[in-house]
mmCIF file of N, CA and C in Angstrom:
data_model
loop_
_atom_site.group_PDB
_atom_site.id
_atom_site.type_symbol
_atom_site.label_atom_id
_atom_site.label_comp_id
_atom_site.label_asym_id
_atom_site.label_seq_id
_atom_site.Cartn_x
_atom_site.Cartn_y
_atom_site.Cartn_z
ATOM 1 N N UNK A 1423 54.031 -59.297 -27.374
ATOM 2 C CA UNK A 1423 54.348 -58.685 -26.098
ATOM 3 C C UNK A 1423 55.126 -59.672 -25.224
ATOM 4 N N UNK A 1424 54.853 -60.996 -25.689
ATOM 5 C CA UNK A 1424 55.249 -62.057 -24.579
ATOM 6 C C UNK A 1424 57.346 -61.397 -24.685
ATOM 7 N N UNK A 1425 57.546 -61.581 -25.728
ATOM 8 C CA UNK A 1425 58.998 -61.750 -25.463
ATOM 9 C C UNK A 1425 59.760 -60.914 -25.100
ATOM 10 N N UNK A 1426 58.893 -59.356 -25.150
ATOM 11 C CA UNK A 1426 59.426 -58.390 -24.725
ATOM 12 C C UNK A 1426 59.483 -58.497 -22.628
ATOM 13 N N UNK A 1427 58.211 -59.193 -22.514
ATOM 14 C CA UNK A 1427 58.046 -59.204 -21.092
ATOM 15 C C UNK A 1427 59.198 -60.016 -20.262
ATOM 16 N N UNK A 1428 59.256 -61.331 -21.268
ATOM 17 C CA UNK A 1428 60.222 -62.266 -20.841
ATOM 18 C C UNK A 1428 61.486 -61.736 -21.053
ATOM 19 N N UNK A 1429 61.612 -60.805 -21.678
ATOM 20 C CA UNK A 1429 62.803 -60.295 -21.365
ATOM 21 C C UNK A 1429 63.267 -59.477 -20.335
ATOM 22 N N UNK A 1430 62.169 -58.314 -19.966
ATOM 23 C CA UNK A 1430 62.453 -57.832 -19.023
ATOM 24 C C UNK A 1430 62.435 -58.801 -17.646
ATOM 25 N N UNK A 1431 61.845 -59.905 -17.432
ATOM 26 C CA UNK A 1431 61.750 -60.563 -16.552
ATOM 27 C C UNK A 1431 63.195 -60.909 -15.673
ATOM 28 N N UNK A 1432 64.053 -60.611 -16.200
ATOM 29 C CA UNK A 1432 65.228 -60.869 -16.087
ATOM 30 C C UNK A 1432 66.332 -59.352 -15.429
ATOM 31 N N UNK A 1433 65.567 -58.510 -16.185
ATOM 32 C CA UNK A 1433 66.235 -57.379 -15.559
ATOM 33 C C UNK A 1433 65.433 -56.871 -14.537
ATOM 34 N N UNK A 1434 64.059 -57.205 -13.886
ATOM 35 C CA UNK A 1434 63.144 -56.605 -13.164
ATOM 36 C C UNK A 1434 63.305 -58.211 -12.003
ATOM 37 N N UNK A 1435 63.587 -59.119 -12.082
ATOM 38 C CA UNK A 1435 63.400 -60.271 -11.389
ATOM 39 C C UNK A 1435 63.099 -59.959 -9.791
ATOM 40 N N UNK A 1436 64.411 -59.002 -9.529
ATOM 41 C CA UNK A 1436 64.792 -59.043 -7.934
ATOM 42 C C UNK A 1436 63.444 -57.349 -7.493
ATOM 43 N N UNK A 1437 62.837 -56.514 -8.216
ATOM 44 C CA UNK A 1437 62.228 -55.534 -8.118
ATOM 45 C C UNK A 1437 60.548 -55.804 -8.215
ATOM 46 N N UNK A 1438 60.353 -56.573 -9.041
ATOM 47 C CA UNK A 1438 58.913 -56.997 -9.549
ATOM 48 C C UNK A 1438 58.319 -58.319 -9.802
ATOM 49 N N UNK A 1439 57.303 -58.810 -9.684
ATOM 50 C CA UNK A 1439 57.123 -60.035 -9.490
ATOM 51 C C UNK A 1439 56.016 -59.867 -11.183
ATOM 52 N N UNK A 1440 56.301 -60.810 -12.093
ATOM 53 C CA UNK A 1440 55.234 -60.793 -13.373
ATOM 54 C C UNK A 1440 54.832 -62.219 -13.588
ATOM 55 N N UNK A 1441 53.242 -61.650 -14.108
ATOM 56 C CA UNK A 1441 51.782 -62.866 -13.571
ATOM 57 C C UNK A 1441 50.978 -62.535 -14.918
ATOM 58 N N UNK A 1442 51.064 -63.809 -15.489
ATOM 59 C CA UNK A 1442 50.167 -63.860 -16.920
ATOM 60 C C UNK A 1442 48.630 -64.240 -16.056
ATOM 61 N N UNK A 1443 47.613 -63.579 -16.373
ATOM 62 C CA UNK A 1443 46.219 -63.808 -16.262
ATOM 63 C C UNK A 1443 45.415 -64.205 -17.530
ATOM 64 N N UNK A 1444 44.743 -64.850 -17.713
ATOM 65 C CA UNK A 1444 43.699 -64.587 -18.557
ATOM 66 C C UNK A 1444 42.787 -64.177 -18.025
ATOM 67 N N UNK A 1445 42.102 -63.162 -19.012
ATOM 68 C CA UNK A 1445 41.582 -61.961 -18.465
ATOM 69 C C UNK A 1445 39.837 -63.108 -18.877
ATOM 70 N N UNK A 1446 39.870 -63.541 -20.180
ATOM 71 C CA UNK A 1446 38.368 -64.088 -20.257
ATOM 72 C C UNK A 1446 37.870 -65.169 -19.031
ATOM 73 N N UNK A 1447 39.292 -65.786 -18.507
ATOM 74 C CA UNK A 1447 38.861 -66.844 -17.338
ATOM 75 C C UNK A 1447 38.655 -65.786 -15.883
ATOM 76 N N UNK A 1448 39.087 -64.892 -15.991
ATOM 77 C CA UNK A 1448 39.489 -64.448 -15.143
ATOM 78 C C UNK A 1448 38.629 -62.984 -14.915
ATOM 79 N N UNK A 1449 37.645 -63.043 -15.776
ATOM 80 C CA UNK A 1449 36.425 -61.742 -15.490
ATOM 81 C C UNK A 1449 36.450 -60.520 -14.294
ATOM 82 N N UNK A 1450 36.774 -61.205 -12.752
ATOM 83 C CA UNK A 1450 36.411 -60.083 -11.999
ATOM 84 C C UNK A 1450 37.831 -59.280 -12.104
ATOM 85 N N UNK A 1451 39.069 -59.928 -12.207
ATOM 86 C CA UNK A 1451 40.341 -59.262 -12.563
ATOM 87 C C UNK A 1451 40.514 -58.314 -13.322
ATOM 88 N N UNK A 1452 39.667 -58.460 -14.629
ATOM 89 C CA UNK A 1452 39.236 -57.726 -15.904
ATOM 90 C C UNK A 1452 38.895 -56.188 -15.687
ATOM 91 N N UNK A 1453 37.799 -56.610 -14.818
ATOM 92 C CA UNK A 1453 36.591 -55.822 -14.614
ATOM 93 C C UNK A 1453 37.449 -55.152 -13.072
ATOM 94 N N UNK A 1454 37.827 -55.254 -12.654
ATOM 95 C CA UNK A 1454 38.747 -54.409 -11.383
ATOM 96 C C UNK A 1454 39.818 -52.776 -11.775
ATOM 97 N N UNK A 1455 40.628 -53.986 -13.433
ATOM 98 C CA UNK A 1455 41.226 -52.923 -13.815
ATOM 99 C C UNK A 1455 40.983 -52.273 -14.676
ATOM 100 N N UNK A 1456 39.536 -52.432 -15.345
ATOM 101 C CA UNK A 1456 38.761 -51.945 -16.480
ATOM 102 C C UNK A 1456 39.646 -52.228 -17.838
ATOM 103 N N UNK A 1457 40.296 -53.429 -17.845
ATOM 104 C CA UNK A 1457 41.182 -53.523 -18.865
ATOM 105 C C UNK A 1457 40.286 -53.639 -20.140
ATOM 106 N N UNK A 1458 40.681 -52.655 -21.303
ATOM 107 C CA UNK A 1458 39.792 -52.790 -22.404
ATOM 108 C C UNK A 1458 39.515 -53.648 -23.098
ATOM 109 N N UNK A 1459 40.651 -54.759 -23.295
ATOM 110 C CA UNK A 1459 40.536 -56.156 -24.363
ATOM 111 C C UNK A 1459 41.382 -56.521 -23.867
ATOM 112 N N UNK A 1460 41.691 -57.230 -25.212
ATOM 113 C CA UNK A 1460 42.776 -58.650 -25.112
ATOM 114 C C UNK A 1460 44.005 -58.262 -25.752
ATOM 115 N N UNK A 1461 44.986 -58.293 -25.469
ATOM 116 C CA UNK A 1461 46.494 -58.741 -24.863
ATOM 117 C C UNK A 1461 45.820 -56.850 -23.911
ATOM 118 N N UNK A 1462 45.969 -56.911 -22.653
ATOM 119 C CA UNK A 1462 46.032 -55.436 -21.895
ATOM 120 C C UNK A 1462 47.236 -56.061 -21.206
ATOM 121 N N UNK A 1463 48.110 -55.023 -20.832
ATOM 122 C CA UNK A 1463 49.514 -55.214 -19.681
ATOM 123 C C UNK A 1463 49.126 -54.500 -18.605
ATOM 124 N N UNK A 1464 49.242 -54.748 -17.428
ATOM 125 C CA UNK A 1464 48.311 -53.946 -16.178
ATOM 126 C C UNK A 1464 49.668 -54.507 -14.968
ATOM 127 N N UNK A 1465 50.121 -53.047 -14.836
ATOM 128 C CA UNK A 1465 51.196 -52.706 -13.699
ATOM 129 C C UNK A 1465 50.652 -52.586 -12.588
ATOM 130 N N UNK A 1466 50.757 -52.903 -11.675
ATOM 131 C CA UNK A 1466 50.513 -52.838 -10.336
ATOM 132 C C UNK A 1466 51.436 -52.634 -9.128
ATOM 133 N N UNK A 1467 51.218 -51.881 -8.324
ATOM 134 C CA UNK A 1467 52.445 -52.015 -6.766
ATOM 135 C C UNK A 1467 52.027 -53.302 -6.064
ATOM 136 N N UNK A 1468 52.795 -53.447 -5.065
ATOM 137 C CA UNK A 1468 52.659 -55.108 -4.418
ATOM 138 C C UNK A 1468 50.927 -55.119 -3.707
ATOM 139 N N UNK A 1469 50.404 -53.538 -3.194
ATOM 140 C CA UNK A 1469 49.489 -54.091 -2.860
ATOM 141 C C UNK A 1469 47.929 -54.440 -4.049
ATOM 142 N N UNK A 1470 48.550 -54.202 -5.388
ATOM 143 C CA UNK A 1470 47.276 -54.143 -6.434
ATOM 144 C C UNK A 1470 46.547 -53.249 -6.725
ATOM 145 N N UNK A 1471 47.559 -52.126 -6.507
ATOM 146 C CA UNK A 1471 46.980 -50.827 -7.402
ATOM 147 C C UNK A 1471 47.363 -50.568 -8.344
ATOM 148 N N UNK A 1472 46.633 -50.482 -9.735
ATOM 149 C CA UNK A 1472 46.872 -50.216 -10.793
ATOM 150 C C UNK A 1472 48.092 -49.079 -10.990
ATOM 151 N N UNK A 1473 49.295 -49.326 -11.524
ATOM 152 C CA UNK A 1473 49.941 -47.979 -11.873
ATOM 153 C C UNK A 1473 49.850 -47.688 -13.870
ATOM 154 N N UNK A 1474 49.674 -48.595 -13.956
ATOM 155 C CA UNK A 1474 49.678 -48.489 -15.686
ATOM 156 C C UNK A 1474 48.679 -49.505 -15.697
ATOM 157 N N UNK A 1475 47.754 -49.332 -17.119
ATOM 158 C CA UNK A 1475 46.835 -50.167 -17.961
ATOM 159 C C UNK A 1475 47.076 -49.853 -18.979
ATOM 160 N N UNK A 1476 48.177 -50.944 -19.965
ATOM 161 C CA UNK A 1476 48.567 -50.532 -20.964
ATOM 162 C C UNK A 1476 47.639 -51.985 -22.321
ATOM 163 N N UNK A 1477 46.912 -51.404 -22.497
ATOM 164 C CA UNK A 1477 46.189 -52.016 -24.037
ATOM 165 C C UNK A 1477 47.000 -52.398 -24.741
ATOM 166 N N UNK A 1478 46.422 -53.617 -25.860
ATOM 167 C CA UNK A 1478 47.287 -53.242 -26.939
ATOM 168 C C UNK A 1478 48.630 -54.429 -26.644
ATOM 169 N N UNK A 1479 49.564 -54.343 -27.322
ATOM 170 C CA UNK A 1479 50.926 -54.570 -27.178
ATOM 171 C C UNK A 1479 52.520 -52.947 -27.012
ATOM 172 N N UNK A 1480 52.072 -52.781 -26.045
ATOM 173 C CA UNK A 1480 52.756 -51.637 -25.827
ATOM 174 C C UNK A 1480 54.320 -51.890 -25.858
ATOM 175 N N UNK A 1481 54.775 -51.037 -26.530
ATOM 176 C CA UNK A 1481 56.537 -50.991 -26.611
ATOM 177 C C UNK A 1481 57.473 -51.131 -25.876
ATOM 178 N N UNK A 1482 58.470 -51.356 -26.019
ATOM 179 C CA UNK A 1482 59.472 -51.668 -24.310
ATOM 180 C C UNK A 1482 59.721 -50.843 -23.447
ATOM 181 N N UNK A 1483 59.744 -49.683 -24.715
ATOM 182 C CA UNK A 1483 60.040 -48.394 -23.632
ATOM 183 C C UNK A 1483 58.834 -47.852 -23.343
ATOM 184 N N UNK A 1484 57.645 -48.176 -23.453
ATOM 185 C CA UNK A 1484 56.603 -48.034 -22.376
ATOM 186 C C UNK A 1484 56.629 -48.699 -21.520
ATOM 187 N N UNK A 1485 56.792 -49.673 -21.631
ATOM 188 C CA UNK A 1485 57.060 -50.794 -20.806
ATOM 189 C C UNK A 1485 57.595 -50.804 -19.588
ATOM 190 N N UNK A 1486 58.922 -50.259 -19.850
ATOM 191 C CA UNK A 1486 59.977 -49.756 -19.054
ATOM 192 C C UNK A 1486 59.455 -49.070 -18.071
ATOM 193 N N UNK A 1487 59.417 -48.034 -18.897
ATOM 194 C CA UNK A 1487 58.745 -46.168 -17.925
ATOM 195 C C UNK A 1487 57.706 -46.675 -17.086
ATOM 196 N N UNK A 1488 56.649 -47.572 -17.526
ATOM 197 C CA UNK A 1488 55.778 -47.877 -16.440
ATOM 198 C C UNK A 1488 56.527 -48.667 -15.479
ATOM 199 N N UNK A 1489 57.200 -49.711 -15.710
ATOM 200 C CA UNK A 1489 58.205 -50.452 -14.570
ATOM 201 C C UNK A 1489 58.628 -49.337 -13.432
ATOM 202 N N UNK A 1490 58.987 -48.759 -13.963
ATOM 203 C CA UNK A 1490 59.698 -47.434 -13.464
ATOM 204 C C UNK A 1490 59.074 -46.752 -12.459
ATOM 205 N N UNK A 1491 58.115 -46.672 -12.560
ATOM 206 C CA UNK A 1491 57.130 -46.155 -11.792
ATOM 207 C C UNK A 1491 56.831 -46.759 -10.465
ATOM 208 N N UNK A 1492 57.173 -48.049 -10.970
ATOM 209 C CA UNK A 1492 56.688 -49.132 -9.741
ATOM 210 C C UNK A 1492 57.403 -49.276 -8.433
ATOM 211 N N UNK A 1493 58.887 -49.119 -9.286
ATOM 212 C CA UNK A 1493 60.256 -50.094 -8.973
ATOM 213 C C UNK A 1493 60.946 -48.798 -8.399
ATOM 214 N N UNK A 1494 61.068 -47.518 -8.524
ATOM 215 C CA UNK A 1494 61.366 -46.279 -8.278
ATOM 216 C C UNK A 1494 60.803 -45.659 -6.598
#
């Protein structure tokens, strides 16, 4: 997932701000967005509302569409 992210990082730079967590150090974060495991991608608007909780290593063009959501 990393390189897909780092890629978009570049086309989303000036729209979205992206923040690696660890979720095991990072428990109450976890537990906020009910993220199911380990690698979860969790979209948020600026004030930290969940718009996507994507599990898993999700595809670009999920990826995207959730961006989309944000950035729209």
């Amino acid at each position: 997932m990393r390189p897909v992210v780092d890629g978009l990082k570049g086309e989303y730079a000036d729209k979205v701000e992206f923040r690696e967590v660890d979720f095991y150090e990072n428990r109450d974060m976890a537990r906020k967005y009910n993220a199911p495991g380990h690698p979860t991608l969790v979209i948020t608007k600026p004030d930290g509302t969940a718009v996507s909780v994507l599990p898993g290593v999700p595809s670009r063009e999920t990826i995207v569409e959730a961006l989309k959501k944000v950035t729209q």
